[in-house]
PDB file of C-alpha atoms in Angstrom:
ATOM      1  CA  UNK A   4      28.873  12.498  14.637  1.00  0.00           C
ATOM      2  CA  UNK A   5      31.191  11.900  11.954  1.00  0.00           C
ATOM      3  CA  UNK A   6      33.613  14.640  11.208  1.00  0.00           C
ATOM      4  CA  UNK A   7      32.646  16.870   7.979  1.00  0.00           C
ATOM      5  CA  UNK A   8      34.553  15.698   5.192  1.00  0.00           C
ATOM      6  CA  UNK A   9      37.662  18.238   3.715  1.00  0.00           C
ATOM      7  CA  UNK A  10      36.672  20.493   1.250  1.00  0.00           C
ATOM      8  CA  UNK A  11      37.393  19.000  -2.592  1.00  0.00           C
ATOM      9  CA  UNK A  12      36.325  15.580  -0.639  1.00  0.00           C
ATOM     10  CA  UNK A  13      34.112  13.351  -2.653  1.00  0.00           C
ATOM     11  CA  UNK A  14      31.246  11.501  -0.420  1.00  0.00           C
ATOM     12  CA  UNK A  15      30.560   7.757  -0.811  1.00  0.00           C
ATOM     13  CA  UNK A  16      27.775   6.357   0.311  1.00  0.00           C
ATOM     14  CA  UNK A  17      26.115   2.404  -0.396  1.00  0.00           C
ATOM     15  CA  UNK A  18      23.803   0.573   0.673  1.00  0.00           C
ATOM     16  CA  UNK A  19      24.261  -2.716   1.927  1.00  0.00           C
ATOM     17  CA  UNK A  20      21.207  -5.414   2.859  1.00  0.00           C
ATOM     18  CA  UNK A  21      21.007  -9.032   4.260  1.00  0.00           C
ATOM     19  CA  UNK A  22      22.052 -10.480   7.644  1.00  0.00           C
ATOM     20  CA  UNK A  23      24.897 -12.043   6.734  1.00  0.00           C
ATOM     21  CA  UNK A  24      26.776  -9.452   4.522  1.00  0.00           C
ATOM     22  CA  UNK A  25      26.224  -6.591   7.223  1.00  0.00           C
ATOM     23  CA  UNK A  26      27.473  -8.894   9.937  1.00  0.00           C
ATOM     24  CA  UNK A  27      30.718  -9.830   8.149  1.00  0.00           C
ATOM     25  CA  UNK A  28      31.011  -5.880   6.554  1.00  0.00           C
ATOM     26  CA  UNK A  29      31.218  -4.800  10.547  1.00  0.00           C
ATOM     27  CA  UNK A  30      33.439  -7.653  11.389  1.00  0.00           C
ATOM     28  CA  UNK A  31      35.616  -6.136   8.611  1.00  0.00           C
ATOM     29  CA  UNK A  32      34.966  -2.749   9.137  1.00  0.00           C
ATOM     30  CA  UNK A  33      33.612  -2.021  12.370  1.00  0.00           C
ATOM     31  CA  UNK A  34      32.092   1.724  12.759  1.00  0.00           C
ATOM     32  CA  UNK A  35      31.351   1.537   8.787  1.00  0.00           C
ATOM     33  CA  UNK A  36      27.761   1.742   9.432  1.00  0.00           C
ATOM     34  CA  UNK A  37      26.146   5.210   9.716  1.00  0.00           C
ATOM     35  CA  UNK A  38      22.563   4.147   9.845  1.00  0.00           C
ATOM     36  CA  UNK A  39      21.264   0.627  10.561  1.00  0.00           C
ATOM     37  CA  UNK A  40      17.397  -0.203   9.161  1.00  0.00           C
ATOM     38  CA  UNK A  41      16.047  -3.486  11.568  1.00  0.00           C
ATOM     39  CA  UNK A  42      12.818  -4.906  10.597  1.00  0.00           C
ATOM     40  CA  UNK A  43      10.738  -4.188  13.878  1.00  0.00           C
ATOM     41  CA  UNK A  44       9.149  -7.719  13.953  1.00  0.00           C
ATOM     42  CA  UNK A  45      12.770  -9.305  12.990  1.00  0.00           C
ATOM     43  CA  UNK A  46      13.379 -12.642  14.776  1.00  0.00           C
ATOM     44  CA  UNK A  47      14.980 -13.067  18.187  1.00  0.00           C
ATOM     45  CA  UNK A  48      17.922 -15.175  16.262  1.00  0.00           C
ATOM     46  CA  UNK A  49      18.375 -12.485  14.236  1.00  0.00           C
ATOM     47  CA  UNK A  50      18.361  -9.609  16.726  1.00  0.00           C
ATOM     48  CA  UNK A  51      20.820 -11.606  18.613  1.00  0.00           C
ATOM     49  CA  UNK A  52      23.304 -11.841  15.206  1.00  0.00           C
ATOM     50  CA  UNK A  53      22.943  -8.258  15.361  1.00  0.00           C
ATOM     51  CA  UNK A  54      23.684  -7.567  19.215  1.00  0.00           C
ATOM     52  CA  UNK A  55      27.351  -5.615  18.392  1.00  0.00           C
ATOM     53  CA  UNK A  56      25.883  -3.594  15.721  1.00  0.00           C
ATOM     54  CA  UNK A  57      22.952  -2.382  17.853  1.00  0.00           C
ATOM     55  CA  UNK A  58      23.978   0.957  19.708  1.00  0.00           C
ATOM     56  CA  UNK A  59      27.688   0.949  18.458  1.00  0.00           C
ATOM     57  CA  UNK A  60      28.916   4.136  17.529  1.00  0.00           C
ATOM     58  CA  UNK A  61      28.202   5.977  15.432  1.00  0.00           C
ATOM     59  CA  UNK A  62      25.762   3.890  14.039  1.00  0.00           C
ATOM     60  CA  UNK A  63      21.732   4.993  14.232  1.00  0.00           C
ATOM     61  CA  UNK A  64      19.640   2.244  14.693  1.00  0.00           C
ATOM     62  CA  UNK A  65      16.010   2.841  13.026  1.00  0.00           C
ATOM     63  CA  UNK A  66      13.546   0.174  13.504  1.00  0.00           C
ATOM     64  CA  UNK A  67      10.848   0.387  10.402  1.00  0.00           C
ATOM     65  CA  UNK A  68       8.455  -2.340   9.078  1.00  0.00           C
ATOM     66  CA  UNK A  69       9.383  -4.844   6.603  1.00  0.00           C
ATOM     67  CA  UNK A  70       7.511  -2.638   3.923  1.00  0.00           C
ATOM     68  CA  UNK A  71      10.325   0.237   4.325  1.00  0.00           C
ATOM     69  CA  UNK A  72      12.990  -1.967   4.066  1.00  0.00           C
ATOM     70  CA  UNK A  73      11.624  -3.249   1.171  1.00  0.00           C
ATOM     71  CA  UNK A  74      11.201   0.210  -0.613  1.00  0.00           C
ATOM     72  CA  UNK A  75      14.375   0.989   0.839  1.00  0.00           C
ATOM     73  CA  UNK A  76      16.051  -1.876  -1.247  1.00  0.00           C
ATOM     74  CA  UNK A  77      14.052  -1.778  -4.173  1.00  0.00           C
ATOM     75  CA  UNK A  78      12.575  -5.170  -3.283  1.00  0.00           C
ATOM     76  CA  UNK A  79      15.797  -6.743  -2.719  1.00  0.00           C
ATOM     77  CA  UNK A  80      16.253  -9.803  -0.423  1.00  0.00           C
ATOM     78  CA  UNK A  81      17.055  -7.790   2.555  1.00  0.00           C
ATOM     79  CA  UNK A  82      16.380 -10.730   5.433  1.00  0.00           C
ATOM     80  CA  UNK A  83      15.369  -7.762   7.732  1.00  0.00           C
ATOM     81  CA  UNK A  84      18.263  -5.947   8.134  1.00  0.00           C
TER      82      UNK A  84
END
């Protein structure tokens, strides 16, 4: 778990969607992912791309259909991650 942030802190949180820009954001900025939402019927070429996100602290992995992800986006093109 993430330590509590100081008091006075602000909180930022975003939301980020599409193979390729959450690949290159952890390339960037490994551990910046607190939650990770994976299409459960995503593609085996996908899931691969994905292989050092999956399980890497302290990021949750929650595997949802593709109709959660796209509520979760607000229809955006979210390529099932």
């Amino acid at each position: 778990a993430r330590p509590a942030p100081a008091a006075g802190a602000r909180v930022v949180s975003h939301r980020v969607c599409g193979i390729n820009t959450v690949v290159q954001l952890h390339a960037a900025r490994p551990g910046a992912f607190e939650r990770l939402y994976v299409q459960a019927d995503l593609g085996a070429e996908r899931r691969a791309r994905l292989a050092p996100l999956l399980g890497a602290p302290p990021c949750a992995v929650a595997t949802v259909p593709a109709e959660e992800l796209d509520r979760l986006t607000g229809g955006a093109r979210h390529q099932g991650v």
